[in-house]
Short mmCIF file of C-alpha atoms (C1' of nucleotides) in Angstrom, two decimals:
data_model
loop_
_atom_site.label_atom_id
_atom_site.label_comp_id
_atom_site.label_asym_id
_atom_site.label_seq_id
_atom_site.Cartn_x
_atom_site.Cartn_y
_atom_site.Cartn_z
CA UNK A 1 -17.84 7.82 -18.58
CA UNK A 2 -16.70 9.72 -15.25
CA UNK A 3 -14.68 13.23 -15.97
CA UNK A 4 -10.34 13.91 -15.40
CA UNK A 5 -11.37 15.50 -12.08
CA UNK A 6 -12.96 12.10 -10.97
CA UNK A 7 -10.47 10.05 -12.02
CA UNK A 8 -8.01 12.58 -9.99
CA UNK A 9 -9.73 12.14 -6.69
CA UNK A 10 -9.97 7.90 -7.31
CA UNK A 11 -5.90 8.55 -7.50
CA UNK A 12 -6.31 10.37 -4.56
CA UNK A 13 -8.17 8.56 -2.50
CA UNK A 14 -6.02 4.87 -3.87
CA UNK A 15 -3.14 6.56 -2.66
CA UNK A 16 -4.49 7.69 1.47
CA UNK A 17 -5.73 3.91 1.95
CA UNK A 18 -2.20 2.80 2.74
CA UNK A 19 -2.73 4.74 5.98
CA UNK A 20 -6.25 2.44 6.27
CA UNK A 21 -4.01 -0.55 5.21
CA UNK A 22 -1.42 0.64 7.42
CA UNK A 23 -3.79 0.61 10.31
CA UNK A 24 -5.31 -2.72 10.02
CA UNK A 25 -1.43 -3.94 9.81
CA UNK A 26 -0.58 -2.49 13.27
CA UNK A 27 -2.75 -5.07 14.93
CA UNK A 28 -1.27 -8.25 13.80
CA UNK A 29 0.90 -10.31 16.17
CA UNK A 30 4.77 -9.36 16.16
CA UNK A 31 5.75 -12.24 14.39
CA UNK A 32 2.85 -12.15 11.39
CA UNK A 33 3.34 -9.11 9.23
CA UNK A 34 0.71 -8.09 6.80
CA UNK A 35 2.61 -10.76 3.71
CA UNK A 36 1.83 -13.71 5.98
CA UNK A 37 -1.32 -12.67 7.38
CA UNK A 38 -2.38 -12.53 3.67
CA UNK A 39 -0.69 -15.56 2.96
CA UNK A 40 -2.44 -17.59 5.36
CA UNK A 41 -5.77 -15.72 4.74
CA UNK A 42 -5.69 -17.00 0.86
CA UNK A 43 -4.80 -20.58 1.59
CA UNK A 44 -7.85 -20.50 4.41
CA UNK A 45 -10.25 -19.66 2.15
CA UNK A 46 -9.60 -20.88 -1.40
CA UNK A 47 -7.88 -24.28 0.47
CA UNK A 48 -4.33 -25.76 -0.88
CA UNK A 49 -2.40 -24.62 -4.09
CA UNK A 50 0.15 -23.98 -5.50
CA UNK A 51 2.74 -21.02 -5.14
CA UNK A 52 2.06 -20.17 -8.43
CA UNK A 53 -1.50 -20.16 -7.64
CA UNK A 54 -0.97 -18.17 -5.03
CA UNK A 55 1.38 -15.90 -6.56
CA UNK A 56 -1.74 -15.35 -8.78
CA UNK A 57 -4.07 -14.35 -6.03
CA UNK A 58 -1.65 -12.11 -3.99
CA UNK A 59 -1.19 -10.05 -7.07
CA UNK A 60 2.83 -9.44 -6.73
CA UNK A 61 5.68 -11.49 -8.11
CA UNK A 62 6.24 -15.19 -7.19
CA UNK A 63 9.60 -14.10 -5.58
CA UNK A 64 7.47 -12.33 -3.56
CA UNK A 65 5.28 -14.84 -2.48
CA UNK A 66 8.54 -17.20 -2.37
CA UNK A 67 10.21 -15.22 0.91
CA UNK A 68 6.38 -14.83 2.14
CA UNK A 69 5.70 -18.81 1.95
CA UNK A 70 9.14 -19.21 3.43
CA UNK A 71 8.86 -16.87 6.55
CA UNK A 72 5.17 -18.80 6.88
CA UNK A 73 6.52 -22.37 6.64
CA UNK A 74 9.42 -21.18 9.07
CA UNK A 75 6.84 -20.37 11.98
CA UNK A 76 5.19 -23.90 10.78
CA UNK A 77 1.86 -22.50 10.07
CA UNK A 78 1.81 -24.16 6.35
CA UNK A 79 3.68 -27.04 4.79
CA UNK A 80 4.89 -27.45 1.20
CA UNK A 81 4.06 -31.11 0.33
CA UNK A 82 5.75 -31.97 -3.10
CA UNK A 83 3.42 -32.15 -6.15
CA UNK A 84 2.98 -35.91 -7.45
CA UNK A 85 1.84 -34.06 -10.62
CA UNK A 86 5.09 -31.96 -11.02
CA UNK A 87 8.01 -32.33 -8.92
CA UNK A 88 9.13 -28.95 -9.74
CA UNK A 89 5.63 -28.09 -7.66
CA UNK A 90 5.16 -27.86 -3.89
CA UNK A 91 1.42 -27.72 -2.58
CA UNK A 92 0.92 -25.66 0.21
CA UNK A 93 -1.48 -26.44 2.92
CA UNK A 94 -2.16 -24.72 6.40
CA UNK A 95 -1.24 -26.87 9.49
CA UNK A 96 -3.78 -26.87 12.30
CA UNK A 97 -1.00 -24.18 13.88
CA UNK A 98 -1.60 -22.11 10.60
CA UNK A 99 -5.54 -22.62 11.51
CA UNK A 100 -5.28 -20.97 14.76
CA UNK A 101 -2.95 -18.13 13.55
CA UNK A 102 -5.62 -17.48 11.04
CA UNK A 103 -8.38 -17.72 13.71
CA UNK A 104 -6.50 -15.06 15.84
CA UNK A 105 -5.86 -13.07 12.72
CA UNK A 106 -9.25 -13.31 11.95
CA UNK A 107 -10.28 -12.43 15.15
CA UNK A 108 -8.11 -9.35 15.42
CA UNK A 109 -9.38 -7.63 11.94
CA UNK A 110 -13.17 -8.27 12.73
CA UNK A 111 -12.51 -6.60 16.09
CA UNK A 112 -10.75 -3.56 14.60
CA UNK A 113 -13.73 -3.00 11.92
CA UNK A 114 -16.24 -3.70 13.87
CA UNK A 115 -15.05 -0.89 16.10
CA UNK A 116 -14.17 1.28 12.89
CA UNK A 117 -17.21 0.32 11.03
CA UNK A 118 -19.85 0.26 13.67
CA UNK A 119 -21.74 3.25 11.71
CA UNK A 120 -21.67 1.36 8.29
CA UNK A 121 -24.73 -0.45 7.18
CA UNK A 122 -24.32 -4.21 5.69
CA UNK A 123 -25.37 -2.84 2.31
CA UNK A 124 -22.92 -0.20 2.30
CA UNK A 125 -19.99 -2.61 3.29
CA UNK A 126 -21.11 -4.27 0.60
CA UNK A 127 -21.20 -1.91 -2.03
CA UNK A 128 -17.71 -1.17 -0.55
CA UNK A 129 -16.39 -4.85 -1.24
CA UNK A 130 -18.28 -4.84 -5.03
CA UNK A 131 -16.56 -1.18 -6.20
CA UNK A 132 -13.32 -2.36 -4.88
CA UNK A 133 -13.63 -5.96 -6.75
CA UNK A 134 -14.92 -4.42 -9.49
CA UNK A 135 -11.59 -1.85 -9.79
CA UNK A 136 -9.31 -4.53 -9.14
CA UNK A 137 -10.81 -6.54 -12.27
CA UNK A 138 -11.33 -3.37 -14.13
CA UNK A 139 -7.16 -3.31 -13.78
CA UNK A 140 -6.67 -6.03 -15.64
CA UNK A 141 -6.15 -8.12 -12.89
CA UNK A 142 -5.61 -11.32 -14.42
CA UNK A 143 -5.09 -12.44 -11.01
CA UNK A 144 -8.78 -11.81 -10.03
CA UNK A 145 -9.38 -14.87 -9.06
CA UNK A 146 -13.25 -16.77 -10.35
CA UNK A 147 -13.69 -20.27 -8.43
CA UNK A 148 -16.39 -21.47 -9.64
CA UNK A 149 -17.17 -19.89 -13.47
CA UNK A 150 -15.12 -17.68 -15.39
CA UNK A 151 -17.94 -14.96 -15.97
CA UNK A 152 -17.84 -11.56 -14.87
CA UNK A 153 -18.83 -11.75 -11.19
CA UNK A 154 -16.72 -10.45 -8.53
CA UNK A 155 -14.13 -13.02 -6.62
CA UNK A 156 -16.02 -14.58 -4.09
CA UNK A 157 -14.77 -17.57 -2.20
CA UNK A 158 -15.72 -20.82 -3.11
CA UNK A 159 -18.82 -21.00 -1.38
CA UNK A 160 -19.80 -24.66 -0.03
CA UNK A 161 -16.54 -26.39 -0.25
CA UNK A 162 -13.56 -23.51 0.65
CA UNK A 163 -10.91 -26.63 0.80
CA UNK A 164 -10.86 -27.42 -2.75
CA UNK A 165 -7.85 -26.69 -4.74
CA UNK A 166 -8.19 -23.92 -6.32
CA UNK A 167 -8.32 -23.63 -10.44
CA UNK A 168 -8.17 -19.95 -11.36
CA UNK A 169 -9.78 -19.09 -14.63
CA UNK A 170 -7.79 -16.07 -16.29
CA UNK A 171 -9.79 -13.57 -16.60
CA UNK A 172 -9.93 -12.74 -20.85
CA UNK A 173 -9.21 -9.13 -20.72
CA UNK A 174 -7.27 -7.48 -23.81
CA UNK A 175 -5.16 -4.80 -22.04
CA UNK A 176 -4.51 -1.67 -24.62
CA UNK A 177 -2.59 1.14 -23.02
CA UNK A 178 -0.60 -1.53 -21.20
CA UNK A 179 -0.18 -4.52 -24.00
CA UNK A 180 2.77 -6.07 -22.02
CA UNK A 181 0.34 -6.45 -19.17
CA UNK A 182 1.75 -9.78 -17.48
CA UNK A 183 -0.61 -12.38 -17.97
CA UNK A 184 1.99 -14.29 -15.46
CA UNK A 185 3.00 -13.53 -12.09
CA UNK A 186 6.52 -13.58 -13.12
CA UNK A 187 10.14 -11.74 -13.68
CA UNK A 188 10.46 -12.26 -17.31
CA UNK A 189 13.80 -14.01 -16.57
CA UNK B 1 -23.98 -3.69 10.80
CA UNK B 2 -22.37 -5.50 8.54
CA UNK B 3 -21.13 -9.37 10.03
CA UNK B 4 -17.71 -10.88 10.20
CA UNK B 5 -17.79 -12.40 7.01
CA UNK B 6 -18.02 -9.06 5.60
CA UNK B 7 -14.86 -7.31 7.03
CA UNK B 8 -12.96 -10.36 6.74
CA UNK B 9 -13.82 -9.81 2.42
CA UNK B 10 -13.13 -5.71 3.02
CA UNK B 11 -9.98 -6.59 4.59
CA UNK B 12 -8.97 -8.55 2.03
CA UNK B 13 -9.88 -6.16 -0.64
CA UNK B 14 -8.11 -3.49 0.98
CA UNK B 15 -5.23 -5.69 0.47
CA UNK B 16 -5.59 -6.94 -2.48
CA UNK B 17 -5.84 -3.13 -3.93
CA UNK B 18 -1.91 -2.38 -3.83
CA UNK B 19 -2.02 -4.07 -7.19
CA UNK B 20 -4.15 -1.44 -8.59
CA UNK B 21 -1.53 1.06 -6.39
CA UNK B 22 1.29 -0.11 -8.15
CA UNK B 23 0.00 0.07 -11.54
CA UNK B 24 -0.69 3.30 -11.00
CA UNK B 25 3.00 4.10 -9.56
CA UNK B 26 4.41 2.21 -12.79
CA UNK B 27 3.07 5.26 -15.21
CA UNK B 28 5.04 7.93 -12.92
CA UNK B 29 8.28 9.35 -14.34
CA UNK B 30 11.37 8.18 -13.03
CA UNK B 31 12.65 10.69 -10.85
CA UNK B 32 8.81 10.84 -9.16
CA UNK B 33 8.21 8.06 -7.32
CA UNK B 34 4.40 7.96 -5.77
CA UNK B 35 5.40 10.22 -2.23
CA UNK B 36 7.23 13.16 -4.36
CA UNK B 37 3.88 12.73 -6.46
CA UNK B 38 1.12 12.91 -3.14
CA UNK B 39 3.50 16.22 -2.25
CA UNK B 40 2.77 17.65 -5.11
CA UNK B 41 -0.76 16.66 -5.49
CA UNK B 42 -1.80 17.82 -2.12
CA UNK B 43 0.40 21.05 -2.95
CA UNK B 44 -1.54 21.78 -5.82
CA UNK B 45 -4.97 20.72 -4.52
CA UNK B 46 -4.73 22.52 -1.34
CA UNK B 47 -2.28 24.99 -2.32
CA UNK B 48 0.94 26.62 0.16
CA UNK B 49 0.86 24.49 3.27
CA UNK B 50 3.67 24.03 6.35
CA UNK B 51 5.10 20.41 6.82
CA UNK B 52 2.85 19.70 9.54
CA UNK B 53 -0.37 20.11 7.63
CA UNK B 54 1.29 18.33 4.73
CA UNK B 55 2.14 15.46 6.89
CA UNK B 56 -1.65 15.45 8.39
CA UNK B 57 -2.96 14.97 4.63
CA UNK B 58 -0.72 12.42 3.44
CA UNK B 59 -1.41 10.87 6.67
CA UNK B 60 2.15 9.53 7.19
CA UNK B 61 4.37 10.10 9.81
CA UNK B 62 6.36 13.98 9.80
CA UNK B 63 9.77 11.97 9.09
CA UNK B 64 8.23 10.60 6.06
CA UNK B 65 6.98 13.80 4.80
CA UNK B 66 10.24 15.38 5.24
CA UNK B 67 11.71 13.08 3.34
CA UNK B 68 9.55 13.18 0.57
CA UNK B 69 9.34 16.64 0.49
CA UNK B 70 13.43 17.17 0.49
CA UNK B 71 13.21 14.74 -2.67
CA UNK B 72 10.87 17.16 -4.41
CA UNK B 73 12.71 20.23 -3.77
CA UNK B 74 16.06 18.78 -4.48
CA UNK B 75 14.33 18.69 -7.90
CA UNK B 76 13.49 22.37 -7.95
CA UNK B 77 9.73 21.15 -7.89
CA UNK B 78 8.35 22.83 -4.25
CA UNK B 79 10.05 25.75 -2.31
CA UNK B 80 10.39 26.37 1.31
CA UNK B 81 9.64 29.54 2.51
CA UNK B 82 10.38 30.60 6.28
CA UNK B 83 7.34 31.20 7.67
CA UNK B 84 7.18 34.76 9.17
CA UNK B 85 4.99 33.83 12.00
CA UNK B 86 6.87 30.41 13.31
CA UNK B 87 10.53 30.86 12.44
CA UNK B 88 10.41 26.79 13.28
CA UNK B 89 8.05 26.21 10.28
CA UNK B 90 8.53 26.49 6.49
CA UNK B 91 5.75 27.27 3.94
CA UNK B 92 5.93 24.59 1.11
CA UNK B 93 4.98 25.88 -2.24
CA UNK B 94 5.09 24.37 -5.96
CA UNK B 95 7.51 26.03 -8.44
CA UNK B 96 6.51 26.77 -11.76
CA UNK B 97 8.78 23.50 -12.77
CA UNK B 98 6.25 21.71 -9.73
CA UNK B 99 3.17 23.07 -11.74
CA UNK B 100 4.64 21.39 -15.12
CA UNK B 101 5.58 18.08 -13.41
CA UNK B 102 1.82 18.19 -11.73
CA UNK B 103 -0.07 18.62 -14.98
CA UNK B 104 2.55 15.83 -16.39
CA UNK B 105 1.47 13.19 -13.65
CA UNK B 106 -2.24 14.52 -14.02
CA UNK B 107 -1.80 13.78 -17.57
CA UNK B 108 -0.60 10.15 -16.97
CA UNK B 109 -2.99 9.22 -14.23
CA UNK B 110 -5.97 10.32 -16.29
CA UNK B 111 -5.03 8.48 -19.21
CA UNK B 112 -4.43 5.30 -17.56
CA UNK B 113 -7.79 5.63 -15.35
CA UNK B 114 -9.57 6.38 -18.55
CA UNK B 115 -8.36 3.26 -20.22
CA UNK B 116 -9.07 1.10 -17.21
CA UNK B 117 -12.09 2.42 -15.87
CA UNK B 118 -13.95 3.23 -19.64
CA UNK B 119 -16.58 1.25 -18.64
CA UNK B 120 -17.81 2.63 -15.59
CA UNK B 121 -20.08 5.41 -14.97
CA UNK B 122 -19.95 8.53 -13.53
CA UNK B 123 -21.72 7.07 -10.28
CA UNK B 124 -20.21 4.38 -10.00
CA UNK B 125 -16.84 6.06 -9.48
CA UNK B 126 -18.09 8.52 -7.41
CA UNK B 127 -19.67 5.98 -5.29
CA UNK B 128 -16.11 4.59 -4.92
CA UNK B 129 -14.54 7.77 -4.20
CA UNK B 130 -17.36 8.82 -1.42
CA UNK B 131 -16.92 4.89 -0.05
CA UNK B 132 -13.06 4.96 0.49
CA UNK B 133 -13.46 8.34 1.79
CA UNK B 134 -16.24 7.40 4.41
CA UNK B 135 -13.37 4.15 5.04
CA UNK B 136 -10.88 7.02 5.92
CA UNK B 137 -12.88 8.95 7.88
CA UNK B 138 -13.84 5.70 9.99
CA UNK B 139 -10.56 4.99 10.64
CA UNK B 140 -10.35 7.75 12.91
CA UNK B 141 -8.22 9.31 10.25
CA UNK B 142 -8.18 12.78 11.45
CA UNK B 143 -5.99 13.87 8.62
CA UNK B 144 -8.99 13.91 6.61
CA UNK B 145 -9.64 17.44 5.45
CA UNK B 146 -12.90 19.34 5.36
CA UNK B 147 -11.62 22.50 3.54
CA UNK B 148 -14.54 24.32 4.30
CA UNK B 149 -16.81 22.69 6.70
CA UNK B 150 -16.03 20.29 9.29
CA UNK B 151 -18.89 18.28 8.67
CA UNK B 152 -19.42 14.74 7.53
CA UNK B 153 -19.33 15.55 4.21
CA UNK B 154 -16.22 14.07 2.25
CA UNK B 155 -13.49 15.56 2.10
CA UNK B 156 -12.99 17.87 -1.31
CA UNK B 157 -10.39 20.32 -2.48
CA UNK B 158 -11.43 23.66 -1.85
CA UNK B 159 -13.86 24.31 -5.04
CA UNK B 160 -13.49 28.00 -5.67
CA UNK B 161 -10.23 28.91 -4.23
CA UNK B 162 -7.72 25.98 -4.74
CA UNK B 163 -4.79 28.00 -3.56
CA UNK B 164 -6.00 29.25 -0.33
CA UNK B 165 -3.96 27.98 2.53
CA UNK B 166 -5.63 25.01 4.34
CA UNK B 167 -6.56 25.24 7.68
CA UNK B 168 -7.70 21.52 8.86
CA UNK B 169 -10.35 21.06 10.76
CA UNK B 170 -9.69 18.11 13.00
CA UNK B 171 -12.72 15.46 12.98
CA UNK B 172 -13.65 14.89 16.43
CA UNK B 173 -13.61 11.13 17.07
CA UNK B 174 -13.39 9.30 20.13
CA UNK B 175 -11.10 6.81 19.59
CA UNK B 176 -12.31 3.27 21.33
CA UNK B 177 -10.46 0.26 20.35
CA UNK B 178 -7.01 2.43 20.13
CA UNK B 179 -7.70 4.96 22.88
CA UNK B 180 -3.71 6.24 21.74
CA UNK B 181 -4.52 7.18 18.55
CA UNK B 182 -2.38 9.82 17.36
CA UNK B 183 -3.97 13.03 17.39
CA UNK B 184 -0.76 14.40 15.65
CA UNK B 185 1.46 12.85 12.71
CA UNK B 186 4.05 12.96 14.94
CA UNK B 187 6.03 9.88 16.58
CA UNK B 188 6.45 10.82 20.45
CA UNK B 189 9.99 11.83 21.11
"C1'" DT C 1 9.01 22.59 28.59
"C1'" DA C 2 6.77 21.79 24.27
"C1'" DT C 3 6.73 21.97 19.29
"C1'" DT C 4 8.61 22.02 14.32
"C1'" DG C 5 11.31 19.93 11.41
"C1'" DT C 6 15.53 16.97 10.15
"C1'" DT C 7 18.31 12.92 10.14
"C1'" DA C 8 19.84 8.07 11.20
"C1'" DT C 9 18.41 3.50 11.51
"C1'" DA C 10 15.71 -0.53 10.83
"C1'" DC C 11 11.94 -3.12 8.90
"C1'" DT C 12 8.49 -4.52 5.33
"C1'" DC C 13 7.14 -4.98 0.74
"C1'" DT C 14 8.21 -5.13 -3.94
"C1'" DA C 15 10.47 -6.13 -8.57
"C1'" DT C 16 14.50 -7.65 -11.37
"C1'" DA C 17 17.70 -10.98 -12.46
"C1'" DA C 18 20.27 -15.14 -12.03
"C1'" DC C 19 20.06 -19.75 -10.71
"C1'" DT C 20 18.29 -24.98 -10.00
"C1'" DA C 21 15.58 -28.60 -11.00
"C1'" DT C 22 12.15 -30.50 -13.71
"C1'" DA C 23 8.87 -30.69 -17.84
"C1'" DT D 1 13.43 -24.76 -24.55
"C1'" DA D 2 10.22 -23.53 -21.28
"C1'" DT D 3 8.33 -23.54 -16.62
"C1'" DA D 4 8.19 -23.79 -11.11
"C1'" DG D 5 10.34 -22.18 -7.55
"C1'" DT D 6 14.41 -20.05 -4.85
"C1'" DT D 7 17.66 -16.58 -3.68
"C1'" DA D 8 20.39 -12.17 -3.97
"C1'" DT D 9 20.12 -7.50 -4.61
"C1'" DA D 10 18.22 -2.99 -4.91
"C1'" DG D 11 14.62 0.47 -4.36
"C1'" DA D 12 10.56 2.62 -2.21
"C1'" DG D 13 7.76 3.47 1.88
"C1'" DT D 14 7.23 3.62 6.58
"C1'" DA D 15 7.95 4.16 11.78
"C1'" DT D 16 10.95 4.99 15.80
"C1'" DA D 17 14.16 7.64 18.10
"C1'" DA D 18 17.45 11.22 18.79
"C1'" DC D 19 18.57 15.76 17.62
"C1'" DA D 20 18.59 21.15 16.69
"C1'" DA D 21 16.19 25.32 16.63
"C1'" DT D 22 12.49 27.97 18.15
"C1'" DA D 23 8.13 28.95 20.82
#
DNA sequence: TATTGTTATACTCTATAACTATA
DNA sequence: TATAGTTATAGAGTATAACAATA
């Protein structure tokens, strides 16, 4: 069990990231802010879903991800295709113009890092990835998202088939200082 | 070196962590949203600093930090001193009220960060903490502070006198990728 | 002329709440 | 009644630019 001073500098250092965050946002094209960009990222790797789905994996509110999707499907990088299942549903799915955004996007962040990064060793970028998964579940981040088995590994994209629809398994986690943790992504209404 | 598949994970956790962010801004009290709270956390960490140096450590822009530092003394919680030697500058310093409101939010933070994170070990979240502070420091963020030494060493609060005033030592970087990198938290005029 | 700090403005991200269409 | 998604509104955070006072 790590000590109050610890716990102080975590605080800390959660809080200066934004100007890590903020830097990795100043790259993107004009016309892709850092919603889309993760937009698109999300639907690239864990393949089509829904916007509750992805509402889920973007951690914020599905309002949120509403006017996110919408600026998106605006520039026609994605399509909402209605949801035979549920037509109060709409499955989104990149568009091979949504491919190449996310190619350039892609393209753009692995140039910045490797630039910023160039001193780090695999294992410690690693290590970086597993801590910050592991604080994100450790949050009780329903949203953590599990492709393949519910167990207690770190998110990791579905490995050999990224395109499949996603089914997130919720993540049993009893919260106790916060016991109205949302266990949806939603305004209660 | 880490590969692309890497950074394109670490850039995804590094957004995916404003969840965590914002949990931890939910806990604050309502008239301390999370700048007022960096103010006075640097204030009290590093102790009596002008708005420049203030600025440098929250890594924002000097705008912001006025702003955020006007909130916090319209609520009696800094002061700002004229500084003798730079009749442009003003000396920030916590109030006894500022002291109170700082051991309130340490309070809160350290509860919630116990209840999340009971299951991790002291390494493990000092791991974390020396990771995301390497991460700064990689990002060319030369608002990281070395109290003491301007070494490589992460960047800790001054151990035996918390109140002395900083004086940053800049880390010497050679920008590459973003040869304009400010060297100052200032927007040019 | 350059620097310190402030203010005005605009943009992004977020949550809350109210609304619709469907289940 | 409950759920999926949309939209309107408000609040916080940030950067840019223009400004005043001082160095």
């Amino acid at each position: 069990m790590a000590e109050q001073a610890q716990f102080e500098e975590l605080a800390r250092q959660l809080s200066a990231v934004g100007a890590v965050k903020r830097d990795l946002a100043r790259i993107l094209p004009h016309d892709c802010p850092a919603g889309s960009a993760a937009v698109l990222t999300l639907l690239g790797r864990y393949g089509s879903m829904r916007m509750s789905k992805l509402a889920e994996l973007l951690a914020v509110d599905m309002s949120v991800t509403s006017r996110h999707v919408a600026h998106v499907a605006e520039r026609g990088w994605i399509e909402r295709s209605p949801d035979p299942a549920d037509k109060r549903s709409r499955i989104l799915h990149l568009t091979p113009a949504g491919e190449a955004t996310l190619q350039d996007l892609s393209r753009r962040s692995t140039e910045l890092l490797t630039e910023r990064l160039g001193d780090w060793s695999d294992e410690e970028v690693d290590q970086l990835i597993r801590l910050m998964t592991r604080l994100r579940a450790s949050f009780g981040d329903c949203r953590t998202v599990h492709p393949r088995l519910s167990g207690s590994a770190p998110a990791e994209p579905v490995p050999g088939n990224p395109k499949a629809t996603v089914t997130v398994a919720s993540a049993a986690r009893a919260p106790t200082i916060a016991p109205v943790l949302e266990q949806t992504t939603r305004t209660p209404a």
